[in-house]
Coordinates of C-alpha atoms in Angstrom, one line a residue:
Chain A
M15 CA 0.0 0.0 0.0
S16 CA 1.3 3.4 -0.9
N17 CA 2.4 5.8 1.8
R18 CA 1.6 8.8 -0.3
P19 CA 0.5 11.6 2.0
G20 CA -3.0 13.0 1.7
G21 CA -6.5 11.7 1.0
E22 CA -8.2 10.8 -2.2
L23 CA -6.9 12.3 -5.5
A24 CA -9.3 13.1 -8.3
K25 CA -9.3 14.4 -11.8
R26 CA -10.4 18.1 -12.1
P27 CA -14.1 18.2 -13.0
L28 CA -15.1 20.2 -16.1
Q29 CA -18.8 20.8 -16.5
F30 CA -20.1 21.1 -20.0
F31 CA -23.7 22.4 -20.7
W32 CA -25.7 22.3 -23.9
L33 CA -28.5 24.9 -24.0
C34 CA -30.8 23.9 -26.9
D35 CA -33.6 25.9 -28.4
C36 CA -36.5 23.5 -28.9
S37 CA -39.1 26.2 -29.9
G38 CA -41.6 25.5 -32.7
S39 CA -39.4 27.3 -35.3
M40 CA -36.8 24.6 -34.8
R41 CA -39.2 21.9 -35.9
G42 CA -38.2 19.8 -38.9
Q43 CA -34.8 20.0 -40.4
K44 CA -33.2 22.3 -37.8
I45 CA -33.9 20.0 -34.9
Q46 CA -33.0 16.9 -36.8
Q47 CA -29.7 18.5 -37.9
L48 CA -29.0 19.7 -34.3
N49 CA -29.5 16.1 -33.0
F50 CA -27.3 14.8 -35.8
A51 CA -24.6 17.4 -35.1
I52 CA -24.4 16.7 -31.4
K53 CA -24.3 13.0 -31.9
E54 CA -21.5 13.5 -34.4
A55 CA -19.6 15.6 -31.9
I56 CA -19.6 13.2 -29.0
P57 CA -16.8 10.9 -30.3
A58 CA -14.6 14.0 -30.8
M59 CA -15.5 15.2 -27.2
V60 CA -14.4 11.7 -25.9
Q61 CA -11.2 12.1 -27.8
V62 CA -10.5 15.5 -26.2
A63 CA -11.3 14.1 -22.8
N64 CA -9.0 11.1 -23.3
S65 CA -6.2 13.3 -24.4
N66 CA -6.6 15.3 -21.1
P67 CA -6.5 12.5 -18.6
N68 CA -6.3 14.9 -15.7
V69 CA -9.8 16.2 -16.5
A70 CA -13.3 14.6 -15.9
V71 CA -15.6 16.1 -18.6
Q72 CA -19.2 15.9 -17.3
V73 CA -22.0 16.8 -19.7
R74 CA -25.6 18.1 -19.1
A75 CA -28.2 19.5 -21.4
I76 CA -31.0 22.0 -20.9
T77 CA -33.8 22.5 -23.4
F78 CA -36.1 25.6 -23.7
S79 CA -39.3 26.2 -25.5
S80 CA -42.5 27.1 -23.5
G81 CA -40.5 26.9 -20.3
A82 CA -37.2 25.1 -19.8
A83 CA -36.2 21.6 -18.5
W84 CA -33.3 19.4 -18.0
H85 CA -32.9 17.2 -21.0
I86 CA -30.0 15.4 -19.3
G87 CA -29.9 16.5 -15.7
T88 CA -27.3 14.2 -14.3
A89 CA -23.7 15.4 -14.9
T90 CA -22.6 12.4 -17.1
E91 CA -18.9 11.6 -17.9
I92 CA -18.5 12.1 -21.6
Q93 CA -17.3 8.6 -22.1
N94 CA -20.7 7.4 -20.9
F95 CA -22.8 10.1 -22.5
V96 CA -25.6 9.2 -24.8
W97 CA -27.6 11.8 -26.7
T98 CA -31.4 11.4 -26.7
D99 CA -33.0 13.2 -29.7
L100 CA -34.8 16.5 -29.1
T101 CA -38.2 17.5 -30.4
A102 CA -39.4 21.0 -31.0
S103 CA -42.6 23.0 -30.2
G104 CA -43.6 26.1 -28.3
A105 CA -42.0 29.4 -27.4
T106 CA -38.3 30.5 -26.8
D107 CA -38.0 30.9 -23.1
L108 CA -34.3 31.4 -22.9
G109 CA -34.5 33.2 -19.6
K110 CA -36.0 30.1 -17.9
A111 CA -33.1 28.1 -19.3
L112 CA -30.6 30.5 -17.9
D113 CA -32.3 30.3 -14.5
L114 CA -31.8 26.5 -14.6
L115 CA -28.2 27.0 -15.6
C116 CA -27.6 29.5 -12.8
D117 CA -29.0 27.0 -10.3
A118 CA -26.5 24.4 -11.5
L119 CA -23.6 26.8 -11.4
D120 CA -24.3 27.8 -7.8
I121 CA -21.1 27.6 -5.9
N122 CA -22.6 25.1 -3.5
Q123 CA -23.6 22.8 -6.3
M124 CA -20.4 23.0 -8.3
P125 CA -17.5 20.6 -7.5
E126 CA -14.5 21.8 -5.5
R127 CA -11.4 22.6 -7.6
G128 CA -13.4 22.5 -10.9
L129 CA -12.2 24.0 -14.1
P130 CA -14.2 26.8 -15.7
P131 CA -17.5 25.4 -17.1
V132 CA -18.2 25.5 -20.8
V133 CA -21.7 26.5 -22.0
V134 CA -22.9 26.2 -25.6
L135 CA -26.2 27.9 -26.5
V136 CA -27.9 27.0 -29.8
S137 CA -30.9 29.0 -30.9
D138 CA -32.7 30.1 -34.1
G139 CA -34.9 32.9 -32.7
N140 CA -35.7 35.6 -30.3
P141 CA -36.3 35.1 -26.5
T142 CA -40.0 35.2 -25.7
D143 CA -39.5 35.6 -21.9
N144 CA -37.4 38.0 -19.8
Y145 CA -33.9 36.7 -20.3
K146 CA -32.1 39.9 -19.1
A147 CA -32.5 39.3 -15.3
P148 CA -31.3 35.6 -15.5
F149 CA -28.5 36.7 -17.7
E150 CA -27.4 39.3 -15.2
R151 CA -27.6 36.7 -12.5
L152 CA -25.5 34.3 -14.6
I153 CA -22.6 36.7 -15.2
R154 CA -22.5 37.9 -11.6
M155 CA -22.2 34.3 -10.2
P156 CA -18.6 33.3 -9.5
W157 CA -18.8 30.3 -11.8
G158 CA -21.1 32.0 -14.3
G159 CA -18.7 34.8 -14.7
K160 CA -15.8 32.5 -15.2
S161 CA -17.7 30.2 -17.6
V162 CA -16.7 30.0 -21.3
R163 CA -19.8 30.8 -23.3
I164 CA -20.3 30.0 -26.9
S165 CA -23.4 30.7 -29.0
I166 CA -24.5 29.3 -32.3
A167 CA -27.3 30.8 -34.4
I168 CA -29.2 28.5 -36.7
G169 CA -30.3 30.4 -39.8
D170 CA -30.8 34.1 -40.3
D171 CA -33.6 34.7 -37.8
A172 CA -31.7 34.3 -34.6
D173 CA -31.3 37.4 -32.4
L174 CA -27.6 37.9 -32.8
D175 CA -27.5 40.7 -30.2
V176 CA -28.8 38.3 -27.6
L177 CA -26.4 35.6 -28.6
Q178 CA -23.5 38.2 -28.5
Q179 CA -24.6 39.3 -25.1
F180 CA -24.6 35.7 -23.9
M181 CA -21.0 35.2 -25.1
G182 CA -19.7 38.4 -23.6
G183 CA -16.2 39.6 -24.4
D184 CA -15.1 41.8 -27.2
P185 CA -17.5 41.5 -30.1
R186 CA -14.6 42.2 -32.5
E187 CA -13.1 38.9 -31.4
N188 CA -15.9 36.8 -30.1
R189 CA -18.9 36.6 -32.4
P190 CA -21.7 34.1 -32.4
L191 CA -21.3 31.4 -35.0
V192 CA -24.0 31.6 -37.6
A193 CA -24.9 28.2 -39.2
K194 CA -26.6 28.8 -42.5
N195 CA -26.7 25.2 -43.5
A196 CA -26.4 21.7 -42.1
Q197 CA -22.7 21.4 -42.7
D198 CA -22.0 24.7 -41.0
L199 CA -24.0 23.4 -38.0
V200 CA -22.1 20.1 -37.8
N201 CA -18.7 22.0 -38.1
Y202 CA -19.7 24.6 -35.5
I203 CA -21.2 22.2 -33.0
K204 CA -18.0 20.0 -33.3
W205 CA -15.8 23.1 -32.8
A206 CA -17.8 24.4 -29.9
S207 CA -17.9 21.1 -28.1
T208 CA -14.2 20.3 -28.5
V209 CA -11.9 23.3 -28.9
P210 CA -13.1 25.3 -25.9
L211 CA -13.2 22.0 -24.0
N212 CA -9.6 21.4 -24.8
A213 CA -8.5 24.9 -24.0
V214 CA -10.2 24.8 -20.6
S215 CA -8.7 21.3 -19.9
R216 CA -5.2 22.7 -20.1
P217 CA -5.3 25.5 -17.6
A218 CA -2.8 28.2 -17.6
S219 CA -3.2 30.7 -14.8
R220 CA -3.3 34.3 -15.6
P221 CA -3.2 37.6 -13.6
E222 CA -6.6 38.6 -12.4
G223 CA -8.3 41.1 -14.6
S224 CA -5.6 40.9 -17.2
S225 CA -8.2 40.4 -19.9
S226 CA -11.9 41.1 -19.4
T227 CA -12.7 39.8 -22.9
A228 CA -11.3 36.4 -23.2
H229 CA -10.2 34.7 -20.0
I230 CA -9.3 31.5 -21.8
D231 CA -7.2 31.4 -24.9
I232 CA -9.4 29.6 -27.4
P233 CA -8.4 29.0 -31.0
K234 CA -10.6 30.6 -33.7
P235 CA -13.6 28.7 -35.0
P236 CA -13.7 27.3 -38.6
P237 CA -14.9 29.6 -41.4
P238 CA -18.4 29.0 -42.9
T239 CA -18.7 26.2 -45.4
T240 CA -17.6 27.1 -49.0
G241 CA -18.3 25.5 -52.3
P242 CA -21.5 23.9 -53.5
I243 CA -24.1 23.5 -50.9
D244 CA -27.2 21.2 -51.1
P245 CA -30.1 23.7 -51.3
S246 CA -32.2 21.4 -49.2
S247 CA -29.7 21.7 -46.3
V248 CA -29.9 25.5 -46.1
F249 CA -31.7 26.8 -43.0
Chain B
M22 CA 14.3 23.6 23.1
E23 CA 16.9 26.4 22.8
N24 CA 18.4 24.4 19.9
T25 CA 15.2 24.4 17.9
K26 CA 16.0 24.4 14.2
W27 CA 14.0 24.3 11.0
S28 CA 14.8 22.0 8.1
C29 CA 13.3 22.1 4.6
I30 CA 12.5 19.7 1.9
C31 CA 11.3 21.2 -1.3
K32 CA 10.8 19.9 -4.8
T33 CA 9.1 20.9 -8.0
V34 CA 8.0 18.8 -11.0
V35 CA 6.8 19.8 -14.4
G36 CA 3.0 19.3 -14.9
D37 CA 1.5 16.6 -17.1
T38 CA -0.3 19.1 -19.2
H39 CA 3.0 21.1 -19.7
L40 CA 4.8 17.9 -20.7
R41 CA 2.1 17.2 -23.4
K42 CA 2.3 20.8 -24.6
G43 CA 6.2 20.8 -24.5
T44 CA 6.3 23.9 -22.2
P45 CA 8.8 24.2 -19.3
N46 CA 8.0 24.0 -15.6
Q47 CA 6.8 27.5 -14.7
D48 CA 7.1 27.0 -11.0
A49 CA 10.2 27.9 -9.1
E50 CA 11.5 27.2 -5.5
Q51 CA 14.4 28.5 -3.4
W52 CA 15.3 28.1 0.2
A53 CA 18.2 29.0 2.5
T54 CA 19.3 28.7 6.1
L55 CA 20.8 31.9 7.3
S56 CA 23.1 32.0 10.3
G57 CA 24.2 35.0 12.3
E58 CA 22.6 36.9 15.1
V59 CA 19.3 35.3 14.3
A60 CA 19.3 31.9 12.5
V61 CA 16.5 31.9 10.0
S62 CA 15.2 29.4 7.5
V63 CA 13.6 31.1 4.4
L64 CA 11.6 29.3 1.7
A65 CA 10.0 30.9 -1.3
I66 CA 7.9 29.2 -4.1
S67 CA 6.4 30.8 -7.1
D68 CA 4.0 29.8 -9.9
G69 CA 4.5 31.4 -13.3
H70 CA 1.2 31.9 -15.1
G71 CA 1.9 30.2 -18.3
S72 CA -1.0 31.7 -20.2
E73 CA -0.5 32.7 -23.8
R74 CA 1.0 36.1 -23.2
C75 CA 2.9 35.1 -20.1
T76 CA 5.7 33.6 -22.2
R77 CA 8.5 34.3 -19.7
S78 CA 6.7 33.4 -16.5
H79 CA 9.2 30.6 -15.7
I80 CA 11.8 33.4 -15.5
G81 CA 9.5 35.7 -13.5
S82 CA 8.9 32.9 -11.0
K83 CA 12.6 32.2 -10.6
I84 CA 13.4 35.9 -10.0
A85 CA 10.5 36.0 -7.5
T86 CA 11.9 33.2 -5.4
E87 CA 15.4 34.6 -5.5
V88 CA 14.5 38.1 -4.4
A89 CA 12.1 36.9 -1.8
V90 CA 14.6 34.6 -0.1
D91 CA 17.2 37.3 -0.2
L92 CA 15.1 40.2 1.1
L93 CA 12.9 38.2 3.6
G94 CA 16.1 36.8 5.1
K95 CA 17.6 40.2 5.5
F96 CA 14.4 41.6 6.9
C97 CA 14.2 38.8 9.5
Q98 CA 17.8 39.4 10.6
S99 CA 16.9 43.1 11.0
I100 CA 14.1 42.2 13.5
H101 CA 16.7 41.6 16.2
T102 CA 18.2 45.0 15.6
R103 CA 14.7 46.6 15.7
G104 CA 14.2 45.0 19.1
I105 CA 17.3 46.6 20.5
E106 CA 16.5 50.0 19.0
L107 CA 12.9 50.1 20.1
K108 CA 12.9 48.3 23.4
D109 CA 12.8 50.5 26.5
P110 CA 12.9 48.3 29.6
K111 CA 10.9 50.9 31.6
D112 CA 8.1 51.0 29.1
S113 CA 5.7 48.1 29.4
A114 CA 4.2 48.9 26.0
S115 CA 7.5 48.2 24.3
P116 CA 6.7 44.7 23.2
A117 CA 3.6 45.9 21.5
V118 CA 5.5 48.7 19.9
L119 CA 8.0 46.2 18.6
Q120 CA 5.2 44.0 17.2
N121 CA 3.7 46.9 15.4
S122 CA 7.0 48.0 14.1
I123 CA 7.7 44.6 12.6
K124 CA 4.2 44.3 11.1
L125 CA 4.5 47.7 9.6
G126 CA 7.9 46.9 8.4
I127 CA 6.6 43.8 6.5
R128 CA 4.0 45.8 4.7
R129 CA 5.8 49.1 4.2
E130 CA 9.4 48.0 3.7
L131 CA 9.7 44.3 2.9
V132 CA 6.8 43.9 0.4
P133 CA 7.6 47.0 -1.6
A134 CA 11.3 46.0 -1.6
I135 CA 10.4 42.6 -3.0
I136 CA 8.2 44.1 -5.7
Q137 CA 10.9 46.7 -6.6
A138 CA 13.7 44.1 -6.8
W139 CA 11.5 41.8 -8.9
S140 CA 10.5 44.6 -11.3
R141 CA 14.1 45.8 -11.6
R142 CA 15.3 42.3 -12.5
V143 CA 12.5 41.8 -15.0
L144 CA 13.3 45.1 -16.7
E145 CA 17.0 44.1 -16.9
D146 CA 15.9 40.8 -18.5
L147 CA 13.6 42.6 -20.9
Q148 CA 16.5 44.9 -21.9
K149 CA 18.8 42.0 -22.6
N150 CA 16.1 40.0 -24.5
P151 CA 13.4 42.2 -25.9
I152 CA 10.0 40.6 -26.1
E153 CA 8.8 39.3 -29.4
F154 CA 5.3 40.8 -29.3
E155 CA 3.9 44.3 -28.7
L156 CA 3.1 45.3 -25.1
S157 CA 1.4 48.4 -23.9
P158 CA 3.4 50.2 -21.1
E159 CA 1.0 48.9 -18.4
E160 CA 1.6 45.3 -19.7
K161 CA 5.4 45.4 -19.6
F162 CA 5.6 42.9 -16.7
L163 CA 2.8 40.6 -18.0
P164 CA 5.1 38.1 -19.8
Y165 CA 6.9 37.5 -16.4
G166 CA 3.7 37.2 -14.3
A167 CA 4.0 35.0 -11.3
T168 CA 2.6 34.4 -7.8
L169 CA 4.7 34.3 -4.6
I170 CA 4.6 32.5 -1.3
A171 CA 7.4 33.0 1.1
V172 CA 7.9 31.8 4.7
A173 CA 10.7 32.7 7.2
L174 CA 11.1 30.9 10.5
S175 CA 13.4 31.3 13.4
K176 CA 13.0 29.7 16.8
N177 CA 11.2 32.8 18.0
F178 CA 9.1 34.0 15.1
G179 CA 7.6 33.3 11.7
V180 CA 6.9 35.6 8.8
F181 CA 4.4 34.6 6.1
L182 CA 3.8 36.3 2.7
Q183 CA 1.4 35.3 0.0
L184 CA 0.5 36.9 -3.3
G185 CA -1.9 35.0 -5.6
D186 CA -2.9 31.4 -5.5
G187 CA -1.2 28.5 -3.8
D188 CA -1.4 27.4 -0.2
I189 CA 0.2 27.6 3.2
L190 CA -0.9 24.9 5.7
V191 CA 0.4 25.1 9.2
V192 CA 0.4 21.9 11.3
E193 CA 0.2 22.9 14.9
E194 CA 1.7 20.9 17.8
D195 CA -1.6 19.2 18.4
N196 CA -1.8 18.2 14.7
T197 CA -4.6 20.6 13.9
V198 CA -4.1 22.1 10.4
V199 CA -4.5 25.8 9.8
H200 CA -4.9 27.0 6.2
L201 CA -3.4 30.5 6.2
F202 CA -5.0 33.2 4.1
Q203 CA -7.6 30.6 3.0
E204 CA -10.6 32.9 2.7
E205 CA -8.8 35.9 1.1
G206 CA -7.0 33.7 -1.3
A207 CA -10.0 31.6 -2.5
K208 CA -10.5 32.1 -6.2
I209 CA -12.5 30.4 -8.8
G210 CA -11.1 29.2 -12.1
D211 CA -7.5 30.0 -12.9
E212 CA -7.3 33.7 -12.3
T213 CA -4.8 34.8 -9.7
N214 CA -3.2 37.8 -8.1
S215 CA 0.3 38.4 -9.5
L216 CA 3.5 40.3 -9.3
C217 CA 2.8 41.7 -12.8
Q218 CA -0.4 43.4 -11.8
K219 CA -0.6 47.2 -11.1
D220 CA 0.2 47.9 -7.5
P221 CA 0.7 44.3 -6.3
A222 CA 1.7 45.5 -2.8
K223 CA -1.9 45.9 -1.7
L224 CA -2.7 42.4 -2.9
F225 CA -0.1 40.7 -0.6
Q226 CA -1.3 38.9 2.4
T227 CA 1.1 38.9 5.4
E228 CA 1.3 37.4 8.8
Y229 CA 3.8 37.7 11.7
Q230 CA 3.8 35.1 14.5
V231 CA 5.9 35.1 17.6
Y232 CA 6.9 31.9 19.3
S233 CA 7.7 31.7 23.0
P234 CA 10.9 30.0 24.2
K235 CA 8.5 27.2 25.4
L236 CA 7.3 27.0 21.9
N237 CA 3.9 28.5 22.8
S238 CA 2.8 30.7 19.9
I239 CA 0.9 33.9 20.5
Q240 CA -0.1 35.2 17.1
G241 CA 0.6 38.8 16.8
S242 CA 1.8 39.1 20.4
D243 CA 5.1 39.0 22.3
P244 CA 6.1 36.1 24.5
E245 CA 6.9 38.4 27.3
C246 CA 3.4 39.7 27.3
V247 CA 1.8 36.3 27.9
E248 CA 1.1 36.6 31.6
V249 CA 0.0 40.2 31.4
Q250 CA -2.4 39.5 28.6
A251 CA -3.7 36.4 30.2
S252 CA -4.7 38.3 33.2
T253 CA -6.6 40.9 31.2
P254 CA -9.6 39.1 29.7
K255 CA -10.3 41.6 27.0
N256 CA -6.8 41.2 25.6
V257 CA -6.3 37.5 26.0
P258 CA -5.0 36.3 22.7
Q259 CA -5.9 32.8 21.5
K260 CA -3.2 30.5 22.7
K261 CA -1.9 27.8 20.4
F262 CA 1.2 25.7 20.2
A263 CA 4.0 26.6 17.8
P264 CA 3.9 24.9 14.4
K265 CA 5.5 21.5 13.9
T266 CA 5.4 21.6 10.1
I267 CA 4.6 24.2 7.5
L268 CA 3.5 23.0 4.0
V269 CA 3.7 25.5 1.1
S270 CA 2.5 24.6 -2.3
T271 CA 1.6 25.9 -5.7
D272 CA -2.0 25.3 -6.8
G273 CA -1.1 22.3 -8.9
Y274 CA -0.8 20.4 -5.6
S275 CA -4.2 21.3 -4.0
N276 CA -6.0 20.9 -7.3
A277 CA -5.0 17.2 -7.3
F278 CA -7.2 16.4 -4.3
S279 CA -10.8 15.4 -4.5
S280 CA -11.7 17.7 -1.5
D281 CA -10.3 20.2 0.9
E282 CA -10.3 17.5 3.6
S283 CA -8.1 15.2 1.5
F284 CA -5.8 18.2 0.8
R285 CA -5.5 19.1 4.5
K286 CA -4.9 15.5 5.5
S287 CA -1.8 15.6 3.4
A288 CA -0.3 18.2 5.7
S289 CA -1.0 16.1 8.8
D290 CA 0.4 13.0 7.0
F291 CA 3.6 14.8 6.0
S292 CA 4.0 16.2 9.5
Q293 CA 3.6 12.7 11.0
M294 CA 6.3 11.3 8.6
L295 CA 8.7 14.1 9.3
S296 CA 8.6 13.5 13.0
T297 CA 11.0 10.6 12.7
E298 CA 14.3 10.2 10.9
Q299 CA 13.0 7.2 9.0
G300 CA 10.0 9.3 7.8
Q301 CA 12.2 12.2 6.8
A302 CA 14.3 9.8 4.7
E303 CA 11.2 8.4 3.1
V304 CA 9.9 11.9 2.2
Q305 CA 13.3 12.7 0.7
R306 CA 13.3 9.5 -1.3
S307 CA 9.7 9.5 -2.5
L308 CA 8.7 13.1 -2.8
E309 CA 9.4 13.5 -6.5
T310 CA 7.4 10.3 -7.3
W311 CA 4.5 11.6 -5.2
L312 CA 4.6 15.0 -6.9
R313 CA 4.4 13.3 -10.3
E314 CA 1.3 11.4 -9.0
Y315 CA -0.3 14.6 -7.8
S316 CA 0.5 16.3 -11.1
S317 CA -1.2 13.4 -13.1
F318 CA -4.4 14.5 -11.4
S319 CA -4.1 18.3 -11.5
G320 CA -2.3 18.4 -14.8
D321 CA -0.3 21.4 -13.5
D322 CA 3.3 22.0 -12.4
V323 CA 3.5 21.0 -8.7
T324 CA 5.9 22.6 -6.2
L325 CA 5.8 21.5 -2.5
G326 CA 7.9 22.8 0.3
L327 CA 8.0 21.4 3.8
L328 CA 9.5 23.3 6.7
Y329 CA 9.7 21.1 9.8
R330 CA 10.9 21.8 13.3
H331 CA 13.3 19.6 15.1
D332 CA 15.2 19.9 18.3
S333 CA 18.8 19.3 19.0
E334 CA 18.4 15.9 20.5
N335 CA 16.9 14.4 17.4
A336 CA 18.2 17.0 15.0
V337 CA 18.8 16.1 11.4
E338 CA 21.7 18.1 10.4
Q339 CA 21.7 19.7 7.0
Q340 CA 21.3 16.4 5.1
N341 CA 18.1 17.8 3.7
L342 CA 19.7 20.8 2.2
P343 CA 19.4 20.5 -1.6
A344 CA 22.7 20.8 -3.4
N345 CA 21.4 23.7 -5.5
N346 CA 20.1 25.8 -2.6
Q347 CA 22.9 27.7 -1.0
P348 CA 22.5 30.4 1.6
V349 CA 22.2 33.7 -0.1
I350 CA 23.3 35.9 2.7

């Protein structure tokens, strides 16, 4: 038996959240492609997790339409994570989703010694409830303020100002990703679910307040898809 | 107990994540035992930030430990002189005056001197090797950004300094573990206070402890005041025994544990081991292996320093002195 001093050792937990718009406007191709893109991204997330053995990546998902709910409420290690397809109907209650997220990011709910959480918001529309107060709550929370927030717009009707606000930081550097077709969505979902994850998994401390815009160095996202695009895949 | 001495074991290992990225160990450590009027053991550790723009933080952390050991050692040796200058045998308030003088000296003289010396050395390095990317005037120290923890111990007193993340765990005589500066230092994520920030002096946390000849410690008080204060209920300081072991570490160490309890247990376990010669030898032999195991969980560079008290009858002479750590004064 080892004489190593101290109690139990543990990988550093990294909480990853999907916030998925399941409003009526997502019905049809958009929700199908979102389900496909997330399922496609999971093996890549597992790969990132395996290449950072000191990190335990734990995934949860919130859906919002008329109200919000935990789609996957138990923080599940990515190696055991299975995506259940979403369906779409109703309004776009982003504020209620942010409230659920805030509850999960409460300092008493989060694991000790965790890495900054990563939150990916995917939406195609405008919030139908009051999202401002929950958003203020989020960014004022210790873990909310430190979270890495990425937003992906599906199609041209998403409210980019809201998505920009969600991301925070300098709009010249951090812009919402706009997926105009199915291939863009797959590319952006894969980027958002792996690259920030990898950056957060390899922590490098920094002086407090040294950068209010980007507290984690995250490589740039891929450009939009070029070349011939199947017209039926355009959102 | 008059021959009480402090010994030190200190090691640093490069983090698992840094090995995979091919970056150097950005932590640094330095310690020295100073003889003279007041024998003092001084230990300093520092964690260079390692973020994208902190490209020279491994140099910044090395400079930080060197200037801290040098200046903290000199300051501690000056405490004796201060006592002679300030102490008036007819004045019963003298011990308190001495205490205040030392506390003020730490904040007004020592901390600014450390920052000034670090900044000067950084600017010298920048002049010799200009930085490869543009920096605004207020960012000139950013590439060298680093934290600092420094501890100095004599048989009569201890001085503790901390800027930024990392931990100081003090194991008392009764094996209770005190986490110094815990609340003030608690931060979420990977942001930390740093020597490269504007006006870092106000971000330093400091503590001065006095130990009685009987090894009773009255924090912030003088041993000669013990009886007077004990008879004055309003002024009775909380009595505690002098520390047995002091553990200092960069955050790569604490981040390896599943809980604060597991982390604090490590200080008790080390203290227990260091209470015997056999245990001291085992710590010497195994520390690097253990640090690699801790790093495999935190992913970060790990630096761990252990200062432990021993008395003349079971003293371990300077066998623990690492070859690369020579007294600087």
